[in-house]
Each structure stands twice: as C-alpha cells, then as structure tokens.
DNA sequence: CGACTGGCTGCTAACGTTTGCAGCAATAGT
DNA sequence: ACTATTGCTGCAAACGTTAGCAGCCAGTCG
C-alpha cells in the first residue's frame, strides 16, 4: 500500500541506501542525484515508515501525556501548550486520562511509556514511591508535582497565596477559610501549607473545610458549609470549587464579594462566566506545558542519564476581580 | 535495554518462534512449555516491541483524534469517551488540536494518519472536499459533521431544537433570536436550518445575530447586541456563547429567565456554574465518542473497504433549567 | 606514471517480531 | 510392521529502515 524506499530506489535506478541518505543525511550524496531522488520521492508520495524507523533507532518520536481529568478546565491549557510545543519539536502526543482514579495511573503510564520516548505526567494523587518507580523506568517529567530525584515543573503558590491573604486582610477580613482539595493531592498540601504560613505571618486566623473533589458539585456543597460556618472569606483549592461555591451563593440570594469573599486558584478561563468574575490566583498554564516538554526533550537528548534532575518552579500572582470585597460588618 | 523475545527464548531454551507463539497464539504450543515460557517472560519483564510488531503487521494499534479546541468544554467529554473506549479495545490515542485553525487541520490529520490505524476527526470548519480527500486516504470517522461517502457520527438537533422552540412558545415568546456560530461551521448550519424549520412550523418569528466564535468572550458581545435589539428569547449556537451572554446580562443587572430567556446547545458541565443554571439542549457527548471509536474499529476490522459508509445519528433533548422564563410583558 | 585521497555509491547486517514451511517425534490406523 | 496423521517445535524469510564497511572512479600529488 504505502510506498517504500525500495520503490523510490527502483524508480531512481539507485540503491536503497542512497535514497535513504538523500532524504535523511543529504550532505552525503551527490547534489544532482539528491535532487532527482527528492523529486521522485515527492511525486511518488514517499513517507518513511515510522515503525521501521523506530525499530532501528529505538525512538518513537512520540511523548505520552497523562492527566487526571481532561474535563477539569485547569488541564486543557496545559495540554494545548504541550501539544504545540511537542509538535514544533517533531513529536506526536499520546494521551491518557486517569479519570481522577489514582489506582490506574501507574498502569496507564506504563502503557504509555512503552509506546513513547518519554512521559509528561500530571498526577496529583498517586503516591510518591509509585511515581519514583515510573521515573526510574522511563524518562518522565512531572507537572504540578514534585517527585524527588525526578524532573518536575511545579507551581510555586507561595507568592500568589501571600498576595491573596494580604488582599483579604486589606479588605478587613480577619479570618480565612480554606476549602481543601483532595487530601492526598500534592498541590493541596502545597497550597495548604503556603496558606498556613501566610496567615500566621500576617497574624490572621485560618480554618479549613473539606476535603472537596475538584468539581463544581463539590463547590455547591462547600458554599453551604462555609456560609453556615460564618466565614467571611474563603480561598478554594481550585477554581472549580470556587465557581461552584459562587453559583450556590447566588442561588441562595447572596453574592460573592459581599456576604462572602471568594478566591480561586488556577485562574482558568471559566472564571469569566461567573458573576461577579472570580478573583483567582493565576498560574501560568501554558508555561507549565511547554516547560515540561522542553525538560523532557532535553533529557531525551542528553542520553537518558547524567542530567541532574531539575525542578522548574513557576511563579503565581493574584488576579483581583469582583468576587472579593470588604468584610461585612455584621458578621465579623 | 528492553528485554526481547530472543532473551526469553534463551532463558527457556527454546526457539524464538516458540516464545512468540506461546505469547500471541497460545493454542499452538504445548501447555507445559507455554506455562514455563509465560512464567519466565513474566519474571524477565518481557514486553513486545511495538515497532517490530507494527513493522510486520502493518498496524500501530493507535488511533488519531483531532479536535478543534480542547479548551472548549464541549470536547473533553467526547474525548474522554474516545479514550476509554479505545483503551478497552487495546488502542492508544494520539491527540492533535487545531486551535480552531481550519487551515492546519488537513496537515495535522495527515500527520496523525501516518502514525495511526485510523482517525476520529471533529472538524467543524474545514471544507467538505478536503475532508473527503482525507477519508479517501485513511480510515476516518467524522464526529459532529457529515461528510458524503464517509463514516460519520452526528447530532440530530431537530428534536432538541423543536422542543426548545415549543418551550419558548409555551412561555409566551413570539420571537426568537439565534446567536449564530461560525459561518462555515457545519453544525451551525444544521442548527440554523433546524431552528428555521421549527420556527416556521410553530409560526413564530426568527431573527439572527452573529456570527460569533464559540467562546465566552463572544457571548459577552452577543448579550449587548441581543438586548439592544429587543430580543426576549435567544437560542445560542453553543453553551459557551450562552454562558458568556448570561454573564454579561448579570453584569448589567439583568437576569436570564426574566428580561431575556437564554437557551444553549451542548449541555456542557459548565452550565451548572451559571446563575440561574442554563437551559440547554443536551447532546450525548459520551455516545458521540464511543460510537465514533466503534465505527472506526469496525471499519478497520472489515478490511478497509467494502463497508457501506454509515452515518450514526444521535438524538438530542431539551434540558430545562433556570435561564428560560415567561416572556416579559413590557418588551414584547 | 603510479599511488593515494576523497567523494560518492552499493552491499549487507541489524533492529524484534510474525508466519509459512519443514522436520520430527509419538500416536493412530491398517 | 509400515504408513498416515497429529502435535509440537525450529528455521528462515520478511517487514522498511539505518549505518558500517568496502568498492569504485576521478582527480591530485609526488
């Protein structure tokens, strides 16, 4: 079906090797014949067989991308930048979605790893040792997660969270409620401790509700809990929970930024649909993705080993919109 | 690095072919030796080389998935079902995102097609002839788009749209405004004509605004246009436009379901974040994806040709929530 | 004028599988 | 007791590519 090197060679009346060289190592072949070969290959519609090439080179020119939930709006921007960066570098992308099911992730990753040169893994929930095993087996870059002795691209929330707390303090809030994410989630732990630190430093009280799944539904539940608990300001584990919370508040006749101030984390594009628009801690999603790909490809080029396991740390900042406002006097 | 058939064979003191058969065609080998081989292969951690297998079989056990925009919440549910169905059937998924850039789609698809056994393509904008060429070159199933002589999985909006119009009529609306999607979008055309038909049949007036990009931003713009145009009820090309419109209405102190009734199409999960929740025409996203995979794999099994190019048509229905309400008396 | 160099090309092995064919026991059939 | 048959195993070719090695011709230098 597909046209092979042999057919091109026959049409050009040269050997297979010459055609191969003409197309993949042009300097080694006479300019004239090279031109002829290129022309004929072109008009015969020759395309090298990936499989054959893989077999001899040992590479697949593909990377695997594993995310916990495509439907979580946090991920698509990351995926998009992974896709475009990979494509720029000549790599295809194999996708897998673990459906927030940590138990399957290891197996999914292993399957992916078998068909790709390396992996980009966003896995908030899986255990550190399990991930370390993966990293020992394949070239892996972890996104939004720091695994010891592996390459990571992580978000440093401290600055954004500090700004958020300062912002709330400036608005007169004296107590902040954290709507926690999944207990085993790495970034939940990060955010939690960053928040705790910021709060003690600024001398205000921190409470916590949850854990909540990173889904809108959970946010609805969180809203009622937070309200009945008398909170005046909440910082949610992520935008989904924050958005769900706002939706529920509105439904109950309240408004974020008045009765309760709400801050999300991720600054996903969805924050614009809410009213008022969601104050959120912006994370540079596109950079997350492209940095991960760059790190991975560098690793691949550097011959698999030696490289001293870097961690890239990306800054966050607070984006103030309408969902935060002065602390209400009556409820303080 | 990786362990090969040859190494397993050596360890078992049998020939390579026997190992190969023991693992992929178990009936043809003595149960005892088979057991031994399986055990040893297992403990050596043998995994067949995809590349070598591909080379001889001509298959890659992967399918390509091309979508116009991962960040559009319409697609993730479809992608999820494609992923899980493909995985169930033993196929990996290669992903590409055209960024709503129709011009690149053909090339992206061709690249994908070269590395996969078949393609699932969601391409609203690209020209019919271009897609037909693709379908002639690779096994392709189109999602949410009907291409002649090719396999398609499409949404039949007529029922859902008819229900939507009836719903609005029942609420006293006498005029409906359609917030059009991209002019060249296939589903926009479908929705437009289905709407026109429903409106004439039910004897109410139809106007149109747009075109709008399927993005929240466009919805904000649409809101102001629709409001100043005096519309009492709009049906948007998709949920994103509808949600953007609602956000803008709220911002301007109005509420969907009172001053203006808003209906979206897609019923994406995001409809729950809006207040009031968005009345929308539900499309069975999961079925779209799995049907596409099933169709594609059937096609692959059936030996590439002969099969009489089916089109699977999925029904839609209206899901009524809070964004639709009685027509306001003062503005009718 | 002979040897050497260097540019170009072809032969061949190798990558790891699958698979048709042949060999070879042991069993069954006559 | 001899052939047919069956059940299992091994050999070798093939898939399409890359790359090391050797060969060849022309040109250059001594």
XYZ file of C-alpha atoms (C1' of nucleotides) in Angstrom:
724
model
C 0.000 0.000 0.000
C 2.430 2.637 1.199
C 5.392 3.499 -0.998
C 8.741 2.361 0.359
C 12.368 3.260 -0.043
C 12.792 0.300 -2.360
C 10.231 1.596 -4.810
C 11.759 5.036 -4.870
C 15.157 3.461 -5.354
C 13.893 1.426 -8.281
C 12.335 4.480 -9.883
C 15.595 6.404 -9.455
C 17.807 3.498 -10.508
C 19.938 3.834 -7.413
C 20.306 1.723 -4.320
C 18.072 1.874 -1.306
C 20.825 3.248 0.868
C 21.378 6.162 -1.442
C 17.744 7.117 -1.254
C 17.793 6.783 2.496
C 20.824 9.021 2.726
C 19.492 11.521 0.217
C 16.468 12.055 2.390
C 17.874 11.885 5.878
C 21.535 12.828 5.506
C 21.653 14.979 2.382
C 25.304 16.039 2.542
C 26.483 12.551 1.882
C 25.066 12.298 -1.576
C 25.775 13.988 -4.875
C 23.672 17.138 -5.249
C 22.366 16.117 -8.644
C 21.200 12.656 -7.686
C 19.895 14.025 -4.444
C 17.696 16.488 -6.309
C 16.430 13.757 -8.584
C 15.689 11.468 -5.664
C 13.924 14.192 -3.765
C 11.791 14.983 -6.775
C 10.821 11.396 -7.458
C 10.224 10.598 -3.808
C 7.994 13.615 -3.673
C 5.944 12.702 -6.692
C 5.642 9.108 -5.609
C 4.357 10.361 -2.292
C 7.006 8.607 -0.264
C 6.665 8.770 3.504
C 9.082 6.878 5.718
C 7.653 4.049 7.756
C 7.552 5.108 11.370
C 7.643 1.528 12.514
C 10.769 0.604 10.583
C 12.484 3.764 11.649
C 11.545 3.129 15.259
C 12.773 -0.396 15.089
C 16.262 0.619 14.174
C 16.519 3.914 16.003
C 14.815 2.791 19.165
C 12.883 6.028 19.273
C 9.209 6.627 18.567
C 9.157 10.389 18.208
C 6.172 10.480 20.468
C 5.676 11.575 24.034
C 2.977 10.403 26.381
C 0.766 12.804 28.287
C -1.132 11.604 31.325
C -3.673 13.837 33.033
C -6.148 13.079 35.785
C -9.159 14.706 34.148
C -9.420 16.407 30.798
C -12.751 17.864 31.768
C -11.170 19.884 34.547
C -10.607 23.262 32.862
C -7.242 23.529 34.559
C -5.750 20.998 32.193
C -6.723 21.929 28.645
C -4.481 24.997 28.548
C -1.579 22.889 29.775
C -2.361 20.194 27.249
C -2.580 22.721 24.475
C 0.856 24.022 25.173
C 2.244 20.520 25.458
C 0.717 19.682 22.098
C 2.017 22.706 20.302
C 5.496 22.546 21.773
C 5.760 18.853 21.035
C 4.597 19.395 17.506
C 7.150 22.146 16.986
C 9.847 19.718 18.011
C 8.542 16.966 15.770
C 6.923 14.837 18.416
C 3.469 13.337 18.452
C 1.479 13.156 21.669
C -0.196 10.095 23.101
C -2.928 10.953 25.555
C -4.316 9.152 28.561
C -6.826 10.277 31.160
C -6.976 8.533 34.504
C -10.376 9.916 35.413
C -9.043 11.034 38.794
C -8.567 7.357 39.549
C -5.145 7.176 41.130
C -5.091 3.398 41.198
C -4.960 3.140 37.416
C -2.404 5.821 36.822
C 0.626 3.658 37.193
C -0.603 1.147 34.687
C -1.721 3.810 32.251
C 1.650 5.466 32.496
C 3.468 2.209 31.948
C 1.424 1.506 28.837
C 2.099 4.971 27.546
C 5.764 4.713 28.334
C 6.077 1.616 26.250
C 4.956 3.475 23.146
C 6.626 6.796 23.719
C 10.113 8.161 24.211
C 9.125 9.902 27.403
C 6.235 10.952 29.562
C 4.685 14.092 30.899
C 2.624 13.201 33.911
C 0.200 15.293 35.889
C -0.705 13.100 38.780
C -1.783 14.845 41.931
C -2.936 11.802 43.854
C -0.627 8.884 43.209
C 1.927 8.034 45.857
C 5.454 9.349 45.654
C 7.131 5.959 45.619
C 4.967 4.729 42.804
C 5.865 7.777 40.754
C 9.513 7.392 41.575
C 9.380 3.871 40.191
C 7.945 5.213 36.988
C 10.655 7.810 36.782
C 13.237 5.084 37.172
C 11.715 3.158 34.319
C 11.077 5.886 31.769
C 12.163 9.436 31.138
C 9.447 11.347 32.944
C 8.649 14.936 33.749
C 6.080 15.584 36.422
C 3.786 18.542 36.120
C 2.451 20.317 39.153
C 4.048 17.801 41.431
C 7.487 17.406 42.866
C 8.957 13.958 42.942
C 12.379 13.550 44.456
C 15.225 12.699 42.065
C 12.941 13.327 39.091
C 12.349 16.243 36.786
C 9.459 18.449 37.749
C 7.651 21.553 36.662
C 5.779 22.927 39.599
C 3.794 25.942 40.585
C 5.106 27.972 43.444
C 1.931 29.195 45.043
C 3.528 31.000 47.949
C 3.660 34.387 46.290
C 0.140 34.230 44.857
C -1.288 32.964 48.098
C 0.513 35.595 50.090
C -0.935 38.247 47.812
C -4.358 36.720 48.252
C -4.130 36.809 52.024
C -2.796 40.358 52.010
C -5.642 41.333 49.739
C -8.217 39.867 52.094
C -6.584 41.463 55.106
C -6.621 44.807 53.361
C -10.340 44.355 52.844
C -10.811 43.920 56.548
C -11.135 40.158 56.787
C -9.712 38.688 59.974
C -10.347 35.045 59.307
C -9.904 32.943 56.223
C -11.432 29.589 55.445
C -9.592 27.197 53.159
C -11.759 24.916 51.061
C -9.406 21.989 50.858
C -8.869 19.791 47.841
C -8.376 16.025 47.902
C -6.392 15.048 50.953
C -3.746 13.135 49.071
C -3.283 15.742 46.421
C 0.217 17.127 46.323
C -0.819 20.601 45.313
C -3.463 20.624 48.002
C -0.721 20.085 50.522
C 1.402 22.789 48.963
C -1.423 25.268 48.972
C -2.432 24.376 52.430
C 0.970 24.951 53.962
C 1.629 28.098 51.932
C -1.657 29.444 53.177
C -0.932 28.487 56.755
C 2.389 30.258 56.611
C 0.951 33.404 55.077
C -1.797 33.511 57.646
C 0.440 33.183 60.661
C 2.838 35.736 59.254
C 0.047 38.200 58.733
C -1.489 37.267 62.024
C -4.915 36.116 60.951
C -6.897 33.061 61.697
C -7.168 30.127 59.304
C -9.876 27.496 59.307
C -10.430 24.649 56.921
C -13.323 22.808 55.343
C -13.304 19.771 53.168
C -11.834 17.836 51.547
C -13.667 18.584 48.330
C -13.257 16.983 44.950
C -12.101 19.394 42.255
C -15.551 19.616 40.754
C -18.338 22.128 40.581
C -20.692 19.915 42.524
C -18.357 19.926 45.473
C -18.330 23.705 45.369
C -22.078 23.851 45.829
C -21.727 21.810 48.976
C -18.798 23.911 50.138
C -20.872 27.064 49.832
C -23.468 25.940 52.330
C -20.855 24.660 54.729
C -18.833 27.862 54.590
C -21.851 30.072 54.953
C -23.315 28.241 57.892
C -19.860 28.276 59.450
C -19.892 32.048 59.352
C -16.884 32.501 57.081
C -16.375 35.930 55.554
C -13.610 34.949 53.177
C -12.666 31.683 51.555
C -9.794 30.560 49.404
C -10.666 27.466 47.437
C -8.352 24.682 46.405
C -9.179 25.435 42.796
C -11.419 27.450 40.521
C -13.955 24.698 40.075
C -14.729 24.593 43.754
C -14.758 28.388 43.910
C -17.078 28.635 40.921
C -19.416 26.025 42.314
C -19.461 27.902 45.572
C -20.319 31.172 43.867
C -23.075 29.552 41.852
C -24.621 28.239 45.035
C -24.293 31.547 46.815
C -26.076 33.338 44.000
C -28.740 30.680 44.044
C -29.321 31.409 47.708
C -29.598 35.114 47.068
C -26.138 36.093 48.165
C -23.273 37.450 46.201
C -19.603 36.701 46.320
C -17.682 39.843 47.203
C -20.380 41.000 49.587
C -21.571 38.429 52.077
C -18.553 36.255 51.433
C -15.373 36.892 49.504
C -14.203 34.052 47.309
C -10.781 33.419 45.817
C -9.982 30.594 43.464
C -6.708 29.084 42.329
C -5.782 28.340 38.692
C -7.406 31.322 37.019
C -8.978 29.083 34.427
C -10.827 30.698 31.521
C -14.114 29.759 33.144
C -13.749 32.431 35.778
C -15.239 34.859 33.292
C -18.624 33.120 33.251
C -19.303 33.744 36.874
C -20.817 36.889 38.172
C -19.115 38.664 39.653
C -15.983 37.449 37.949
C -13.778 35.295 40.099
C -10.750 36.673 41.875
C -8.181 33.970 41.360
C -4.538 33.099 41.697
C -3.173 32.925 38.213
C -0.984 30.003 37.293
C 0.949 30.124 34.035
C -0.605 27.070 32.406
C 0.991 27.495 29.018
C 4.453 27.725 30.528
C 3.767 24.651 32.609
C 3.184 22.652 29.475
C 5.975 23.962 27.350
C 8.493 23.843 30.177
C 7.583 20.220 30.751
C 8.135 19.357 27.102
C 11.415 21.244 26.993
C 12.666 19.494 30.073
C 11.663 16.125 28.718
C 13.249 16.614 25.327
C 16.431 17.921 26.891
C 16.513 14.797 28.981
C 15.995 12.628 25.924
C 18.788 14.303 24.029
C 21.210 14.172 26.903
C 21.363 10.420 26.604
C 18.911 9.340 29.244
C 21.039 9.792 32.287
C 23.596 12.050 33.918
C 21.431 15.170 33.888
C 20.954 16.420 37.430
C 17.167 16.184 37.799
C 15.967 19.735 37.627
C 12.845 21.264 39.087
C 11.387 24.261 37.304
C 9.369 26.492 39.582
C 6.827 28.895 38.146
C 5.539 31.952 39.901
C 1.920 32.776 40.580
C 0.161 36.055 41.150
C -3.214 37.219 42.313
C -5.722 38.478 39.791
C -8.317 40.612 41.516
C -11.821 40.619 40.103
C -15.256 41.016 41.593
C -15.607 38.057 43.923
C -13.682 39.695 46.746
C -14.840 42.717 48.681
C -14.836 44.367 52.092
C -15.589 42.187 55.058
C -19.230 42.575 56.075
C -19.547 44.389 59.416
C -22.488 42.433 60.739
C -20.881 39.030 60.528
C -17.387 39.656 61.590
C 17.811 -2.111 27.257
C 14.422 -3.713 26.772
C 14.138 -7.474 27.006
C 13.439 -9.211 23.691
C 11.983 -12.449 22.500
C 15.459 -13.740 21.919
C 16.446 -13.331 25.550
C 13.311 -15.046 26.759
C 13.934 -17.827 24.271
C 17.473 -18.281 25.528
C 16.309 -18.410 29.105
C 13.691 -21.008 28.199
C 15.988 -22.991 25.931
C 13.506 -22.906 23.110
C 13.430 -21.065 19.819
C 12.256 -17.524 19.321
C 9.256 -18.622 17.329
C 8.034 -20.830 20.116
C 8.127 -17.965 22.552
C 6.363 -15.738 20.084
C 3.632 -18.315 19.600
C 3.337 -19.083 23.278
C 2.547 -15.468 23.948
C 0.422 -14.493 20.997
C -1.077 -17.745 19.742
C -1.148 -19.986 22.819
C -3.040 -22.931 21.315
C -0.207 -23.788 19.037
C 2.228 -24.680 21.752
C 2.470 -27.404 24.346
C 0.695 -26.386 27.549
C 3.690 -27.232 29.706
C 6.245 -25.273 27.742
C 3.728 -22.476 27.321
C 3.359 -22.196 31.063
C 7.093 -22.172 31.526
C 7.546 -19.546 28.857
C 4.817 -17.384 30.275
C 6.351 -17.568 33.687
C 9.843 -16.720 32.545
C 8.674 -13.979 30.216
C 6.758 -12.518 33.107
C 9.656 -12.553 35.517
C 12.040 -11.188 32.921
C 9.570 -8.372 32.361
C 9.225 -9.033 28.685
C 7.150 -6.572 26.688
C 6.843 -6.933 22.933
C 8.370 -4.203 20.827
C 5.574 -2.154 19.319
C 7.785 -1.078 16.492
C 8.751 -4.555 15.419
C 5.205 -5.733 15.685
C 3.982 -2.771 13.668
C 6.563 -3.367 11.031
C 5.337 -6.832 10.272
C 1.647 -6.386 10.963
C 1.279 -3.015 9.337
C -0.850 -1.866 12.234
C 0.028 0.560 15.010
C -2.766 -0.164 17.464
C -3.299 3.535 17.812
C -5.984 5.871 16.605
C -5.643 9.577 15.991
C -8.016 12.093 17.495
C -8.242 15.565 16.036
C -10.281 18.263 17.735
C -10.549 21.958 17.013
C -10.153 23.151 20.601
C -9.591 21.128 23.746
C -10.407 24.148 25.843
C -13.952 24.234 24.541
C -15.841 22.293 27.193
C -17.875 20.584 24.521
C -14.962 18.372 23.599
C -13.496 16.916 26.780
C -16.470 14.629 27.427
C -16.227 13.358 23.866
C -12.508 12.876 24.195
C -12.915 11.045 27.448
C -15.241 8.544 25.922
C -12.970 8.112 22.925
C -10.059 7.473 25.266
C -11.825 4.942 27.395
C -13.400 3.067 24.529
C -10.145 2.968 22.638
C -8.318 1.717 25.687
C -10.898 -1.008 26.215
C -10.235 -2.195 22.705
C -6.488 -2.063 23.119
C -5.819 1.091 21.174
C -3.746 4.081 22.169
C -4.855 7.588 21.237
C -2.773 10.205 19.506
C -4.083 13.697 20.052
C -3.945 16.834 17.958
C -5.604 20.192 18.474
C -6.019 22.533 15.540
C -6.725 25.569 17.685
C -9.818 26.314 15.608
C -7.439 26.936 12.738
C -9.075 25.188 9.804
C -6.132 25.723 7.505
C -3.884 23.437 9.523
C -6.335 20.661 10.056
C -5.621 18.802 6.889
C -1.920 18.658 7.571
C -2.401 17.718 11.205
C -4.742 14.951 10.183
C -2.322 13.655 7.598
C 0.489 13.554 10.148
C -1.741 11.743 12.580
C -2.925 9.341 9.938
C 0.601 8.304 9.200
C 1.125 7.107 12.747
C -2.262 5.621 13.450
C -4.517 2.945 12.068
C -7.393 5.349 11.733
C -8.678 8.769 12.663
C -11.503 10.326 14.571
C -11.910 13.874 13.384
C -14.020 16.667 14.787
C -13.634 19.414 12.269
C -16.485 21.862 12.045
C -14.831 24.342 9.734
C -12.767 22.585 7.121
C -14.209 22.245 3.632
C -16.065 19.125 2.622
C -13.795 18.264 -0.279
C -10.696 18.499 1.836
C -12.215 16.127 4.364
C -13.327 13.767 1.636
C -9.731 13.575 0.441
C -8.650 12.632 3.931
C -11.314 9.977 4.110
C -10.035 8.542 0.852
C -6.530 8.363 2.225
C -7.124 6.982 5.700
C -9.870 5.210 7.589
C -11.677 8.154 9.125
C -14.770 8.742 11.197
C -16.081 12.260 11.423
C -17.661 13.470 14.600
C -20.398 16.052 14.594
C -20.052 16.520 10.894
C -21.443 14.670 7.929
C -19.134 14.058 5.022
C -20.542 12.287 1.993
C -19.291 8.742 1.352
C -17.538 8.718 4.726
C -18.431 7.398 8.149
C -19.967 9.928 10.483
C -21.365 10.276 13.943
C -23.586 13.296 14.060
C -26.001 15.008 16.343
C -29.522 15.350 15.146
C -30.550 18.631 16.683
C -34.015 18.792 15.177
C -35.796 17.208 18.097
C -33.973 19.184 20.760
C -34.394 22.411 18.889
C -38.037 21.764 18.286
C -38.512 21.178 21.999
C -36.652 24.376 22.719
C -38.866 26.412 20.429
C -42.006 24.821 21.814
C -40.766 25.582 25.293
C -40.259 29.228 24.447
C -43.622 29.483 22.724
C -45.283 27.968 25.754
C -43.655 30.673 27.842
C -45.225 33.309 25.659
C -42.306 34.264 23.482
C -43.282 35.249 19.959
C -39.874 35.902 18.526
C -36.618 34.046 18.832
C -33.153 35.300 18.123
C -30.467 32.851 17.046
C -26.935 33.670 18.118
C -25.132 32.134 15.194
C -21.851 30.255 15.369
C -19.048 30.451 12.833
C -20.470 30.831 9.369
C -18.615 27.890 7.888
C -19.323 25.581 10.755
C -21.278 22.529 9.708
C -23.198 22.244 12.930
C -24.013 25.914 12.811
C -25.705 25.312 9.500
C -27.526 22.302 10.862
C -28.741 24.168 13.889
C -29.721 27.168 11.873
C -31.900 25.269 9.444
C -33.427 23.082 12.133
C -34.324 26.225 14.008
C -35.757 27.901 10.939
C -37.933 24.912 10.251
C -39.191 24.673 13.812
C -39.995 28.365 13.877
C -41.989 28.409 10.666
C -43.859 25.287 11.711
C -44.767 26.832 15.011
C -45.485 30.137 13.389
C -43.078 32.390 15.228
C -40.549 34.872 14.031
C -36.825 34.115 13.859
C -34.041 36.663 13.751
C -30.338 36.125 13.780
C -27.232 37.764 15.201
C -23.640 36.902 14.645
C -21.588 35.071 13.650
C -19.914 34.520 16.997
C -16.887 32.449 17.822
C -17.612 29.585 20.194
C -16.046 31.398 23.112
C -17.205 33.144 26.226
C -15.923 36.489 25.057
C -18.168 36.366 22.039
C -21.101 35.716 24.334
C -20.497 38.952 26.195
C -20.728 40.832 22.938
C -23.794 38.870 21.905
C -25.582 39.871 25.097
C -25.385 43.550 24.378
C -26.396 43.079 20.773
C -29.362 40.929 21.667
C -30.520 43.205 24.426
C -30.327 46.362 22.405
C -32.114 44.528 19.612
C -35.037 43.946 21.937
C -34.933 40.164 21.891
C -36.924 38.334 24.556
C -35.540 34.886 23.850
C -32.297 33.663 22.339
C -31.001 30.296 21.364
C -27.230 30.290 21.162
C -25.074 28.262 18.851
C -23.442 26.681 21.872
C -23.191 26.808 25.635
C -20.111 28.980 25.663
C -21.866 31.785 23.847
C -24.934 31.320 26.030
C -22.870 31.379 29.207
C -20.969 34.442 28.126
C -24.244 36.123 27.339
C -25.656 35.306 30.760
C -22.544 36.558 32.490
C -22.861 39.847 30.679
C -26.566 40.138 31.426
C -25.950 39.637 35.122
C -23.169 42.177 34.987
C -25.607 44.680 33.569
C -28.110 43.977 36.305
C -30.408 41.729 34.332
C -31.147 38.084 34.757
C -31.594 35.353 32.217
C -35.047 33.872 32.522
C -36.581 37.245 33.284
C -35.607 40.051 30.932
C -34.322 37.576 28.360
C -34.596 33.831 28.122
C -31.429 32.042 27.076
C -31.019 28.547 25.720
C -27.681 26.944 24.969
C -26.715 23.911 22.953
C -24.366 21.128 24.155
C -25.363 20.977 27.797
C -21.761 21.041 28.838
C -20.951 20.565 32.525
C -20.242 24.266 32.826
C -23.906 25.110 32.647
C -24.066 24.485 36.367
C -21.771 27.382 37.232
C -24.092 29.999 35.827
C -26.875 31.507 37.787
C -29.540 30.744 37.008
C -28.465 27.442 35.575
C -28.539 27.273 31.837
C -31.400 25.713 29.962
C -29.663 23.781 27.235
C -30.116 21.216 24.523
C -28.402 18.105 25.722
C -26.162 16.255 23.318
C -24.958 12.787 24.244
C -21.248 13.507 24.251
C -20.133 10.182 25.635
C -22.042 8.298 22.986
C -20.584 10.503 20.295
C -17.113 9.432 21.275
C -17.723 5.766 21.801
C -19.828 5.443 18.666
C -17.035 7.041 16.691
C -14.494 4.582 18.030
C -16.787 1.632 17.416
C -17.419 2.710 13.870
C -13.742 3.201 13.239
C -12.675 -0.127 14.665
C -15.403 -1.934 12.756
C -14.094 -0.308 9.652
C -10.556 -1.389 10.447
C -11.575 -4.966 11.016
C -13.674 -5.171 7.909
C -10.574 -4.906 5.804
C -10.519 -1.244 4.947
C -13.094 -1.210 2.227
C -16.423 -2.625 1.177
C -18.336 -1.359 4.228
C -21.159 0.911 3.120
C -20.215 4.174 4.870
C -22.624 4.506 7.727
C -23.825 7.610 9.492
C -24.842 7.288 13.111
C -27.331 9.911 14.188
C -27.781 10.714 17.875
C -30.844 12.327 19.367
C -30.921 15.480 21.443
C -33.383 16.717 24.012
C -34.063 19.911 25.890
C -32.991 20.209 29.497
C -34.946 22.973 31.168
C -33.267 24.915 33.924
C -33.497 28.471 35.171
C -32.360 30.559 32.233
C -35.721 30.452 30.498
C -38.874 32.048 31.799
C -42.081 33.804 30.789
C -41.791 36.495 28.148
C -41.703 39.927 29.792
C -44.900 41.898 29.060
C -43.286 45.271 28.741
C -40.867 44.376 25.999
C -42.910 42.078 23.840
C 53.192 7.234 -14.343
C 51.889 5.107 -10.084
C 49.976 5.632 -5.558
C 46.958 7.920 -2.796
C 42.960 10.605 -1.455
C 38.257 11.735 -1.319
C 33.648 11.911 -2.927
C 30.022 9.003 -3.892
C 27.556 4.699 -4.005
C 26.208 -0.208 -3.076
C 26.218 -4.333 -0.183
C 24.955 -6.181 3.980
C 23.767 -6.744 8.677
C 20.880 -5.391 12.148
C 16.577 -3.856 14.753
C 12.418 -7.539 17.053
C 8.558 -9.522 15.509
C 5.337 -12.797 12.883
C 4.412 -16.716 9.988
C 4.659 -20.281 6.264
C 7.085 -24.284 5.789
C 9.563 -28.204 7.052
C 11.249 -31.516 10.445
C 10.429 -34.772 13.830
C 8.684 -37.430 17.309
C 4.760 -40.060 19.039
C 0.413 -41.837 18.289
C -3.180 -43.824 15.454
C -4.748 -46.523 11.659
C -4.451 -50.666 8.530
C 5.289 -53.634 10.993
C 4.715 -49.829 7.961
C 2.478 -45.651 6.588
C -0.624 -41.539 7.817
C -1.748 -38.398 10.920
C -1.288 -35.345 14.575
C 1.047 -32.139 17.761
C 4.731 -29.605 18.576
C 8.935 -27.133 17.503
C 12.636 -24.822 14.756
C 14.359 -22.482 10.549
C 14.280 -18.725 7.760
C 12.198 -15.054 5.292
C 10.011 -10.844 5.517
C 8.504 -6.125 7.174
C 11.277 -0.961 5.906
C 14.726 1.429 7.642
C 19.666 2.872 9.116
C 24.706 2.636 9.159
C 29.272 0.489 8.983
C 32.217 -1.115 5.656
C 34.073 -1.738 1.264
C 34.371 -0.673 -3.593
C 34.849 2.341 -7.383
C 36.054 6.143 -10.208
C 38.220 10.531 -10.869
C 41.257 13.609 -9.654
C 45.622 15.063 -7.292
C 50.120 14.817 -5.776
C 54.740 13.203 -5.748
